[in-house]
Coordinates of C-alpha atoms in Angstrom, one line a residue:
M1 CA -31.2 -12.5 0.6
T2 CA -28.2 -11.9 -1.7
R3 CA -28.6 -8.1 -1.6
I4 CA -28.4 -8.2 2.1
G5 CA -26.2 -11.2 2.5
A6 CA -23.3 -10.0 0.2
P7 CA -22.7 -6.6 2.0
A8 CA -23.1 -8.3 5.4
A9 CA -20.6 -11.1 4.5
A10 CA -18.3 -8.4 3.1
L11 CA -18.3 -6.5 6.4
A12 CA -17.7 -9.6 8.4
L13 CA -14.8 -10.6 6.2
A14 CA -13.4 -7.0 6.4
L15 CA -13.4 -7.2 10.2
A16 CA -11.8 -10.6 10.2
S17 CA -9.1 -9.5 7.7
F18 CA -8.5 -6.4 9.7
F19 CA -8.1 -8.0 13.1
L20 CA -6.8 -11.5 12.1
F21 CA -5.1 -11.8 8.7
P22 CA -3.6 -10.1 6.7
G23 CA -4.3 -7.6 9.5
H24 CA -3.4 -3.9 9.8
T25 CA -0.5 -1.9 11.0
W26 CA 0.0 1.7 12.2
L27 CA 3.2 3.8 11.7
Q28 CA 5.1 0.9 10.2
Q29 CA 5.0 1.8 6.5
D30 CA 3.6 4.8 4.6
S31 CA 1.4 6.0 7.5
Q32 CA 4.8 7.2 8.8
I33 CA 4.7 9.7 6.0
W34 CA 1.0 10.6 5.9
T35 CA 0.3 11.0 9.6
P36 CA 2.9 13.8 10.2
M37 CA 1.5 15.6 7.1
L38 CA -2.0 15.4 8.5
E39 CA -0.8 16.6 11.9
H40 CA 1.0 19.6 10.3
L41 CA -2.0 20.4 8.1
R42 CA -4.3 20.4 11.2
D43 CA -1.9 22.7 13.1
P44 CA 0.9 24.3 11.0
A45 CA 2.9 24.9 14.2
V46 CA 3.3 21.1 14.7
L47 CA 6.5 19.7 13.1
R48 CA 7.2 22.9 11.2
N49 CA 10.9 22.2 11.4
D50 CA 10.6 18.8 9.8
I51 CA 11.4 18.7 6.1
L52 CA 9.0 15.8 5.6
V53 CA 5.9 18.1 6.1
Q54 CA 7.1 21.4 4.7
Q55 CA 5.8 20.6 1.2
P56 CA 3.4 17.7 1.6
H57 CA 2.4 15.9 -1.6
V58 CA -1.3 16.0 -0.9
G59 CA -2.4 18.3 -3.7
F60 CA -4.0 15.6 -5.9
T61 CA -6.0 13.6 -3.2
L62 CA -8.8 14.4 -0.9
Y63 CA -7.4 11.9 1.6
D64 CA -6.2 14.8 3.8
E65 CA -9.5 16.7 3.6
A66 CA -11.5 13.6 4.5
A67 CA -9.3 12.8 7.5
L68 CA -9.3 16.3 8.8
A69 CA -13.1 16.6 8.4
L70 CA -13.7 13.2 10.1
R71 CA -11.4 14.1 12.9
G72 CA -13.2 17.5 13.4
I73 CA -16.6 15.9 13.3
S74 CA -15.9 12.9 15.5
G75 CA -13.3 14.2 17.9
L76 CA -11.3 11.1 17.4
G77 CA -7.6 11.0 16.5
F78 CA -6.2 10.4 13.1
R79 CA -5.4 6.7 13.9
E80 CA -9.1 6.1 14.7
V81 CA -10.7 7.9 11.8
L82 CA -8.3 6.3 9.4
A83 CA -8.8 2.8 10.8
L84 CA -12.6 3.2 10.5
Q85 CA -12.2 4.2 6.8
Q86 CA -9.8 1.3 6.3
I87 CA -12.4 -1.2 7.5
A88 CA -15.2 0.4 5.5
F89 CA -13.2 0.5 2.3
R90 CA -12.0 -3.1 2.8
A91 CA -15.6 -4.1 3.1
C92 CA -16.3 -2.3 -0.2
G93 CA -13.5 -4.2 -1.9
I94 CA -14.7 -7.6 -0.6
W95 CA -18.2 -6.8 -1.7
G96 CA -16.8 -6.0 -5.1
L97 CA -15.1 -9.4 -5.2
I98 CA -18.3 -11.2 -4.2
L99 CA -20.1 -9.3 -7.0
M100 CA -17.4 -10.4 -9.4
A101 CA -17.7 -14.1 -8.3
T102 CA -21.5 -14.1 -8.5
A103 CA -21.2 -12.6 -12.0
A104 CA -19.0 -15.6 -12.8
G105 CA -21.9 -17.9 -12.1
L106 CA -21.4 -18.7 -8.4
E107 CA -24.0 -18.5 -5.6
L108 CA -23.4 -16.4 -2.5
G109 CA -21.7 -19.0 -0.4
P110 CA -19.0 -20.0 -2.9
A111 CA -18.6 -16.3 -3.9
V112 CA -17.8 -15.5 -0.2
L113 CA -15.1 -18.2 -0.3
V114 CA -13.6 -16.7 -3.4
A115 CA -13.6 -13.2 -1.9
A116 CA -12.0 -14.5 1.3
L117 CA -9.2 -16.2 -0.6
C118 CA -8.6 -13.1 -2.6
S119 CA -8.5 -11.0 0.6
L120 CA -5.6 -12.9 2.1
G121 CA -3.3 -10.3 0.6
V122 CA -0.2 -10.5 -1.5
A123 CA 3.1 -8.6 -1.5
I124 CA 3.8 -7.8 -5.1
A125 CA 7.4 -8.5 -6.0
G126 CA 9.1 -5.6 -7.7
P127 CA 6.9 -2.5 -7.3
A128 CA 6.5 -2.9 -3.5
V129 CA 2.7 -2.8 -3.2
F130 CA 0.1 -5.1 -1.7
T131 CA -3.2 -6.4 -3.0
V132 CA -4.5 -5.7 0.6
E133 CA -2.7 -2.7 2.1
Y134 CA -2.0 -3.0 5.9
E135 CA -1.8 0.7 6.5
P136 CA -4.6 3.3 6.1
T137 CA -3.1 5.2 3.1
P138 CA -4.7 6.7 0.0
R139 CA -4.0 3.6 -2.1
A140 CA -5.4 1.4 0.6
F141 CA -8.7 3.2 0.3
A142 CA -8.8 3.6 -3.5
L143 CA -8.0 0.0 -4.5
P144 CA -11.1 -1.6 -2.7
L145 CA -13.3 1.0 -4.4
V146 CA -11.9 0.0 -7.8
L147 CA -12.7 -3.7 -7.0
L148 CA -16.3 -2.6 -6.1
A149 CA -16.5 -0.7 -9.3
I150 CA -15.4 -3.8 -11.2
G151 CA -18.0 -5.9 -9.4
L152 CA -20.8 -3.4 -10.2
T153 CA -19.7 -3.2 -13.8
A154 CA -19.8 -7.0 -14.0
H155 CA -23.5 -6.7 -13.1
R156 CA -24.0 -3.8 -15.6
R157 CA -24.6 -1.3 -12.9
Y158 CA -22.6 1.3 -14.7
L159 CA -23.7 4.4 -12.9
A160 CA -23.0 2.9 -9.5
A161 CA -19.6 1.7 -10.8
G162 CA -18.9 5.2 -12.0
I163 CA -19.6 6.6 -8.5
A164 CA -17.4 4.0 -6.8
A165 CA -14.6 4.8 -9.3
A166 CA -15.0 8.5 -8.8
C167 CA -14.6 8.1 -5.0
A168 CA -11.4 6.0 -5.7
F169 CA -10.1 8.7 -8.0
L170 CA -10.6 11.3 -5.3
Y171 CA -8.4 9.3 -2.9
H172 CA -5.6 8.1 -5.3
P173 CA -5.9 8.8 -9.0
P174 CA -3.0 6.5 -10.1
T175 CA -4.7 3.4 -8.7
T176 CA -7.8 4.0 -10.9
L177 CA -6.1 4.5 -14.3
G178 CA -6.1 0.9 -15.4
F179 CA -9.8 0.5 -14.5
L180 CA -10.7 3.8 -16.2
A181 CA -9.0 2.8 -19.4
I182 CA -11.1 -0.4 -19.6
F183 CA -14.2 1.1 -18.3
A184 CA -14.0 3.8 -21.0
V185 CA -14.0 1.2 -23.7
L186 CA -16.9 -0.8 -22.2
T187 CA -19.1 2.3 -21.5
F188 CA -18.5 3.9 -24.9
R189 CA -19.2 0.7 -26.8
R190 CA -22.5 0.4 -24.9
R191 CA -23.2 4.2 -25.1
Q192 CA -23.3 4.5 -21.4
W193 CA -22.5 8.2 -20.7
R194 CA -24.0 8.7 -17.3
P195 CA -21.2 6.9 -15.4
W196 CA -18.8 9.6 -16.5
I197 CA -20.8 12.4 -14.8
P198 CA -19.5 11.5 -11.3
L199 CA -16.0 10.9 -12.7
A200 CA -16.0 14.3 -14.4
L201 CA -17.2 15.9 -11.1
A202 CA -14.5 14.1 -9.2
A203 CA -11.8 15.3 -11.6
A204 CA -13.1 18.9 -11.4
L205 CA -13.2 18.7 -7.6
L206 CA -9.7 17.3 -7.3
A207 CA -8.4 20.0 -9.7
F208 CA -10.0 22.7 -7.6
A209 CA -8.7 21.3 -4.4
A210 CA -5.2 21.0 -5.8
A211 CA -5.3 24.6 -7.0
H212 CA -6.2 25.8 -3.5
Q213 CA -4.0 23.5 -1.4
A214 CA -1.8 25.7 0.7
G215 CA 1.8 24.6 1.0
A216 CA 1.5 21.4 -1.1
A217 CA 4.5 20.4 -3.1
Q218 CA 4.4 21.4 -6.8
Q219 CA 4.6 18.0 -8.5
P220 CA 6.0 18.4 -12.0
F221 CA 4.3 16.7 -15.0
W222 CA 6.8 17.4 -17.8
G223 CA 10.5 17.3 -17.8
R224 CA 13.4 14.9 -17.6
I225 CA 15.0 13.3 -14.6
G226 CA 18.6 14.5 -14.2
A227 CA 21.5 12.2 -13.4
P228 CA 21.7 13.2 -9.7
Q229 CA 17.9 12.7 -9.2
E230 CA 18.1 9.3 -10.9
Q231 CA 21.0 8.2 -8.6
L232 CA 18.9 9.2 -5.5
Q233 CA 15.9 7.3 -6.8
R234 CA 17.9 4.3 -7.6
L235 CA 19.4 4.4 -4.1
R236 CA 16.2 5.1 -2.1
A237 CA 13.4 3.9 -4.4
S238 CA 15.0 1.3 -6.6
Y239 CA 11.7 -0.6 -6.9
I240 CA 10.4 1.9 -9.6
W241 CA 13.4 1.0 -11.8
I242 CA 12.9 -2.3 -13.5
S243 CA 16.5 -2.6 -14.4
A244 CA 17.2 -2.9 -10.6
W245 CA 14.9 -5.9 -10.2
P246 CA 16.4 -9.4 -9.9
P247 CA 15.5 -11.4 -13.0
R248 CA 13.5 -13.9 -10.9
F249 CA 10.9 -11.1 -10.3
I250 CA 10.1 -10.9 -14.0
V251 CA 10.0 -14.7 -14.2
H252 CA 7.7 -14.7 -11.2
H253 CA 5.2 -12.4 -13.0
L254 CA 5.3 -14.5 -16.2
L255 CA 4.5 -17.6 -14.1
L256 CA 1.5 -15.8 -12.6
A257 CA 0.3 -15.0 -16.1
A258 CA 0.6 -18.6 -17.1
A259 CA -1.4 -19.7 -14.0
L260 CA -4.0 -17.1 -14.7
A261 CA -4.3 -18.3 -18.4
A262 CA -4.7 -21.9 -17.3
A263 CA -7.4 -21.1 -14.8
W264 CA -9.1 -18.8 -17.3
F265 CA -9.3 -21.7 -19.8
R266 CA -11.4 -23.6 -17.2
I267 CA -13.9 -20.9 -16.4
R268 CA -14.1 -18.8 -19.6
R269 CA -17.7 -19.9 -20.4
H270 CA -18.9 -18.7 -17.0
V271 CA -17.6 -15.1 -17.3
P272 CA -19.6 -12.3 -18.9
A273 CA -18.0 -9.9 -21.2
E274 CA -18.0 -7.0 -18.7
L275 CA -16.1 -9.0 -16.2
R276 CA -13.9 -10.6 -18.8
A277 CA -12.6 -7.2 -19.8
F278 CA -11.2 -6.6 -16.3
V279 CA -10.1 -10.2 -15.5
L280 CA -7.9 -10.3 -18.6
G281 CA -7.4 -6.6 -19.4
L282 CA -6.0 -5.5 -16.0
P283 CA -3.3 -8.3 -15.9
L284 CA -2.4 -7.5 -19.5
L285 CA -1.9 -3.8 -18.5
G286 CA 0.2 -5.0 -15.6
L287 CA 2.4 -7.0 -17.9
A288 CA 2.6 -4.2 -20.4
S289 CA 3.6 -1.8 -17.6
M290 CA 7.1 -3.4 -17.3
P291 CA 8.2 -2.5 -20.9
V292 CA 6.3 0.8 -20.8
S293 CA 8.1 1.8 -17.5
W294 CA 11.4 0.7 -19.0
L295 CA 10.8 2.9 -22.0
L296 CA 9.3 6.0 -20.4
L297 CA 11.4 6.1 -17.2
E298 CA 14.7 4.5 -18.0
H299 CA 15.1 5.8 -21.5
A300 CA 12.8 8.9 -21.8
R301 CA 13.5 9.8 -18.2
W302 CA 10.0 11.3 -17.9
V303 CA 9.7 13.0 -14.5
L304 CA 6.1 11.9 -14.1
M305 CA 6.9 8.2 -14.1
P306 CA 8.2 8.0 -10.5
Q307 CA 5.0 9.6 -9.3
L308 CA 2.6 7.4 -11.3
Q309 CA 4.7 4.2 -10.9
P310 CA 2.9 2.3 -13.6
M311 CA 4.3 -1.1 -12.6
R312 CA 2.0 -1.0 -9.6
L313 CA -0.6 -2.3 -12.1
L314 CA 1.1 -5.7 -11.6
L315 CA -0.9 -6.1 -8.4
F316 CA -3.9 -6.8 -10.7
L317 CA -2.0 -9.7 -12.2
A318 CA -1.6 -11.3 -8.9
L319 CA -5.1 -10.5 -7.7
M320 CA -6.9 -11.6 -10.8
M321 CA -4.8 -14.8 -10.9
Q322 CA -6.1 -15.5 -7.3
F323 CA -9.7 -14.7 -8.3
V324 CA -9.7 -16.8 -11.5
A325 CA -8.1 -19.7 -9.7
A326 CA -10.6 -19.5 -6.8
V327 CA -13.5 -19.4 -9.2
A328 CA -12.1 -22.3 -11.1
G329 CA -11.9 -24.2 -7.9
A330 CA -15.4 -23.4 -7.0
H331 CA -16.8 -24.5 -10.4
A332 CA -14.7 -27.7 -10.2
A333 CA -16.2 -28.5 -6.8
L334 CA -19.7 -27.8 -8.1
A335 CA -19.0 -30.3 -10.9
R336 CA -17.7 -32.8 -8.2
R337 CA -14.2 -32.7 -9.5
W338 CA -12.8 -32.6 -6.0
W339 CA -9.1 -33.1 -6.8
E340 CA -9.2 -30.4 -9.4
A341 CA -11.0 -28.1 -7.0
A342 CA -8.4 -28.6 -4.3
A343 CA -5.6 -27.9 -6.9
W344 CA -7.2 -24.6 -8.0
F345 CA -7.8 -23.5 -4.4
A346 CA -4.1 -24.2 -3.7
V347 CA -3.2 -21.9 -6.6
A348 CA -5.4 -19.2 -5.2
C349 CA -3.8 -19.5 -1.8
W350 CA -0.3 -19.8 -3.3
L351 CA 0.9 -16.2 -3.1
P352 CA 0.0 -15.3 0.5
L353 CA 2.3 -18.1 1.6
Q354 CA 4.9 -17.7 -1.2
P355 CA 4.9 -14.1 -2.4
V356 CA 7.7 -14.8 -4.9
V357 CA 7.2 -18.2 -6.5
T358 CA 10.7 -18.3 -7.9
E359 CA 12.3 -18.2 -4.5
P360 CA 13.0 -21.2 -2.1
Y361 CA 10.0 -22.7 -0.4
Q362 CA 9.4 -23.6 3.2
W363 CA 7.9 -27.1 3.5
R364 CA 5.9 -26.0 6.5
R365 CA 4.1 -23.4 4.4
V366 CA 3.6 -25.9 1.5
A367 CA 1.9 -28.3 4.0
V368 CA -0.4 -25.4 5.2
L369 CA -1.2 -24.5 1.6
L370 CA -2.3 -28.1 0.8
L371 CA -4.3 -28.2 4.1
V372 CA -6.1 -24.9 3.3
A373 CA -6.9 -26.1 -0.3
A374 CA -8.3 -29.4 1.0
I375 CA -10.4 -27.6 3.6
A376 CA -11.8 -25.3 0.8
A377 CA -12.7 -28.3 -1.4
A378 CA -14.3 -30.1 1.6
A379 CA -16.2 -27.0 2.5
M380 CA -17.6 -26.8 -1.0
R381 CA -18.7 -30.4 -0.8
F382 CA -20.6 -29.9 2.4
R383 CA -22.0 -26.5 1.4
V384 CA -20.2 -24.5 4.1
A385 CA -17.9 -22.7 1.8
P386 CA -17.6 -19.4 3.8
L387 CA -16.1 -21.4 6.8
A388 CA -13.2 -22.4 4.6
G389 CA -12.4 -18.7 4.1
A390 CA -12.4 -18.1 7.8
G391 CA -10.1 -21.2 8.2
A392 CA -7.6 -19.7 5.8
L393 CA -7.5 -16.4 7.8
I394 CA -6.5 -18.4 10.8
L395 CA -4.3 -21.2 9.4
I396 CA -2.0 -19.1 7.2
P397 CA -0.7 -16.8 10.0
F398 CA -0.7 -19.3 12.8
A399 CA 0.2 -22.6 11.2
G400 CA 2.0 -21.1 8.3
G401 CA 4.0 -18.6 10.4
V402 CA 3.3 -15.7 8.0
V403 CA 4.1 -12.4 9.7
N404 CA 3.5 -9.5 7.5
N405 CA 5.3 -6.8 9.5
P406 CA 7.8 -6.5 12.3
Q407 CA 6.7 -5.0 15.6
L408 CA 8.2 -1.5 15.8
H409 CA 6.2 -0.2 18.7
T410 CA 8.3 -1.0 21.8
P411 CA 7.9 0.2 25.4
E412 CA 11.3 1.9 25.2
L413 CA 10.2 3.9 22.1
R414 CA 6.9 4.8 23.7
Q415 CA 8.8 6.1 26.8
L416 CA 11.1 8.2 24.6
S417 CA 8.2 9.6 22.6
D418 CA 6.3 10.5 25.8
W419 CA 9.3 12.2 27.3
A420 CA 10.0 14.2 24.2
A421 CA 6.4 15.3 23.9
H422 CA 6.2 16.6 27.5
S423 CA 9.8 17.7 28.2
T424 CA 11.0 19.4 25.0
A425 CA 9.9 22.5 23.0
P426 CA 7.5 21.9 20.1
D427 CA 10.1 23.2 17.7
A428 CA 12.8 20.8 18.9
V429 CA 14.7 18.8 16.2
F430 CA 16.0 15.3 17.0
L431 CA 18.8 13.4 15.3
F432 CA 19.0 9.6 15.8
S433 CA 22.6 9.6 14.9
D434 CA 23.2 5.8 15.1
A435 CA 19.8 4.5 14.0
G436 CA 20.8 3.8 10.3
R437 CA 17.7 2.8 8.3
S438 CA 15.5 2.0 11.3
L439 CA 11.8 2.6 10.9
S440 CA 11.5 3.6 14.6
L441 CA 12.3 7.2 13.7
G442 CA 9.0 7.6 11.9
V443 CA 7.1 6.2 14.9
F444 CA 8.8 8.7 17.1
R445 CA 8.0 11.6 14.8
S446 CA 4.3 10.8 14.8
E447 CA 3.9 9.9 18.4
A448 CA 6.1 12.6 19.9
L449 CA 5.2 15.2 17.3
R450 CA 8.8 16.4 17.3
A451 CA 10.9 16.9 14.2
V452 CA 13.4 14.3 13.0
Y453 CA 16.3 15.8 11.2
V454 CA 16.5 13.0 8.7
D455 CA 15.4 9.4 8.4
W456 CA 15.5 6.6 5.8
K457 CA 11.7 6.1 5.5
G458 CA 11.1 9.8 4.9
G459 CA 13.6 9.6 2.0
G460 CA 11.0 7.6 0.1
Q461 CA 9.6 11.0 -1.0
V462 CA 12.4 11.5 -3.5
N463 CA 9.9 10.5 -6.2
F464 CA 7.8 13.5 -5.7
N465 CA 9.8 16.6 -4.9
R466 CA 13.3 17.4 -6.3
P467 CA 14.1 20.2 -3.7
F468 CA 13.1 17.8 -0.9
S469 CA 15.2 15.0 -2.3
E470 CA 18.3 17.2 -2.6
E471 CA 17.9 18.4 1.0
W472 CA 17.2 14.9 2.3
W473 CA 20.3 13.6 0.6
R474 CA 22.4 16.5 2.0
R475 CA 21.3 15.7 5.5
W476 CA 21.6 12.0 5.2
S477 CA 25.1 12.0 3.7
A478 CA 26.2 14.5 6.4
T479 CA 24.9 12.8 9.5
M480 CA 23.5 9.3 9.0
A481 CA 25.6 7.7 6.3
P482 CA 29.0 8.2 8.1
G483 CA 27.6 6.6 11.3
F484 CA 27.9 8.0 14.8
H485 CA 31.0 9.8 15.8
P486 CA 31.0 11.8 19.1
T487 CA 33.4 14.3 17.5
D488 CA 30.6 15.4 15.1
I489 CA 28.3 16.6 17.9
P490 CA 29.6 20.2 18.1
K491 CA 28.6 20.8 14.4
Y492 CA 25.0 19.7 14.9
A493 CA 23.9 22.9 16.5
A494 CA 24.7 24.8 13.3
A495 CA 22.5 22.4 11.4
G496 CA 19.5 23.3 13.7
I497 CA 19.7 20.0 15.7
D498 CA 18.7 20.3 19.3
Y499 CA 18.9 16.7 20.6
I500 CA 20.8 13.6 19.6
V501 CA 19.5 10.1 20.4
V502 CA 21.9 7.2 20.5
Q503 CA 21.7 3.5 21.5
P504 CA 23.0 2.6 25.0
Q505 CA 26.2 1.1 23.6
H506 CA 27.1 4.7 22.4
R507 CA 26.5 6.3 25.7
L508 CA 28.7 9.4 26.2
P509 CA 30.5 10.4 29.4
D510 CA 28.1 13.4 29.9
P511 CA 24.9 12.8 31.9
P512 CA 22.0 12.2 29.6
L513 CA 18.7 14.1 29.7
F514 CA 16.8 10.8 29.2
S515 CA 17.7 7.2 29.0
N516 CA 16.2 3.7 29.1
A517 CA 17.1 0.3 27.8
G518 CA 16.8 1.4 24.1
Y519 CA 17.7 5.1 23.9
V520 CA 19.9 7.7 25.4
V521 CA 19.2 11.4 24.7
Y522 CA 21.7 14.3 25.0
K523 CA 21.3 18.1 24.4
V524 CA 23.4 19.5 21.6
P525 CA 25.6 22.3 23.0
N526 CA 25.0 25.7 21.4

């Protein structure tokens, strides 16, 4: 029953987490970067005048090959094939959490509750990542596979764990590095060599694909970051520089470590050595990543660090704290220590309602936290533990008022995208001259399939490609940073800009080509 029940429960939770909470988004975060790259790889004529796609950083991932293949086989669009993968990989991650919980001495029902609480998602203060990614990006696919590999290792299914980790490596190698370091120690001590066969094959396949990837950006591995590049990264990607973090972020992570240690003390006798290595080892690597990043990036200026972003390992500190606290709550409930169980369940649900514990609290969310914890303890008492997980997925967004992302897709933006797609040349270049740092530009690029001269979100690629970052900054400082000035319009033609888009309050005396309640479009005179 467990062999069938665990995957079935994982799929049900994955669907609930996809459609309810923490949910999913499209073209609101990094899919604004990946989708144009995929469209350009599928048809090089699409967006060929957009700097974002001219040297895509897809060399060291099979994310693009998988998406292109699935689109070709299914006939669906990129949104659909990526969403299907997102659901499937979330199910793999939740299955991994269930396996981890059963390895820690829980039966299937309480294990499903633990997995549900850990699937509520946490925004990690500092490195700007999530334990459950909302968008179908390479990291969103790789992290759940790493969790599955941990769960399989906890049950000593080393070869299966190696296969899961190899698949994760093919999608996003940096996400797997912490797991692989600990997995190497475990397997070598136990003389388990077979799990490394799929991992070696994955590394060889990725190296082959990178060597034959046409047009991909050449990502450097050695060298130092120069002063101009550092200034750009500190401006656009400050989250990778720990010296730019507020001190409360570091205190936040230390408090999470203390909470994890307290919960670990309660469950240490229930956790086998294989699981213990990850439950403690990955958070320790996360904590160590802060001084390591400070040393290698801020002092050694190693050019590889902005690409690897080692402080993303801090997501495992938050995730393992949730896991250990939820397991501690389940074991306390099984021992009929109901108040202790509720307390640990509250700790496990803490971060989805309060992502940074050192910031001010909303009493409404504190009340919801206590309610969810009480429901979880009661569900354990009446042996309906999975229902408490479903309750958390509903109460946190609706009663707690947790909204993970703003709504960028508006009717006005859709109308603009449709008009541009059908009424302008495929090579047309648009400048949203008064949009500032709005994310709507990335939505327009992917929906209209028209080039955007420069946008703030696209500038996030300054970590990967120095020529891109220099060109991005030149365009940004020349057009967007000064703000909109009608007197600048004549010079736009020389920059290759065909159309300018402004907000209605900046309407010009000339008749527009298109207008609605949100946007006004003018042709740039030659």
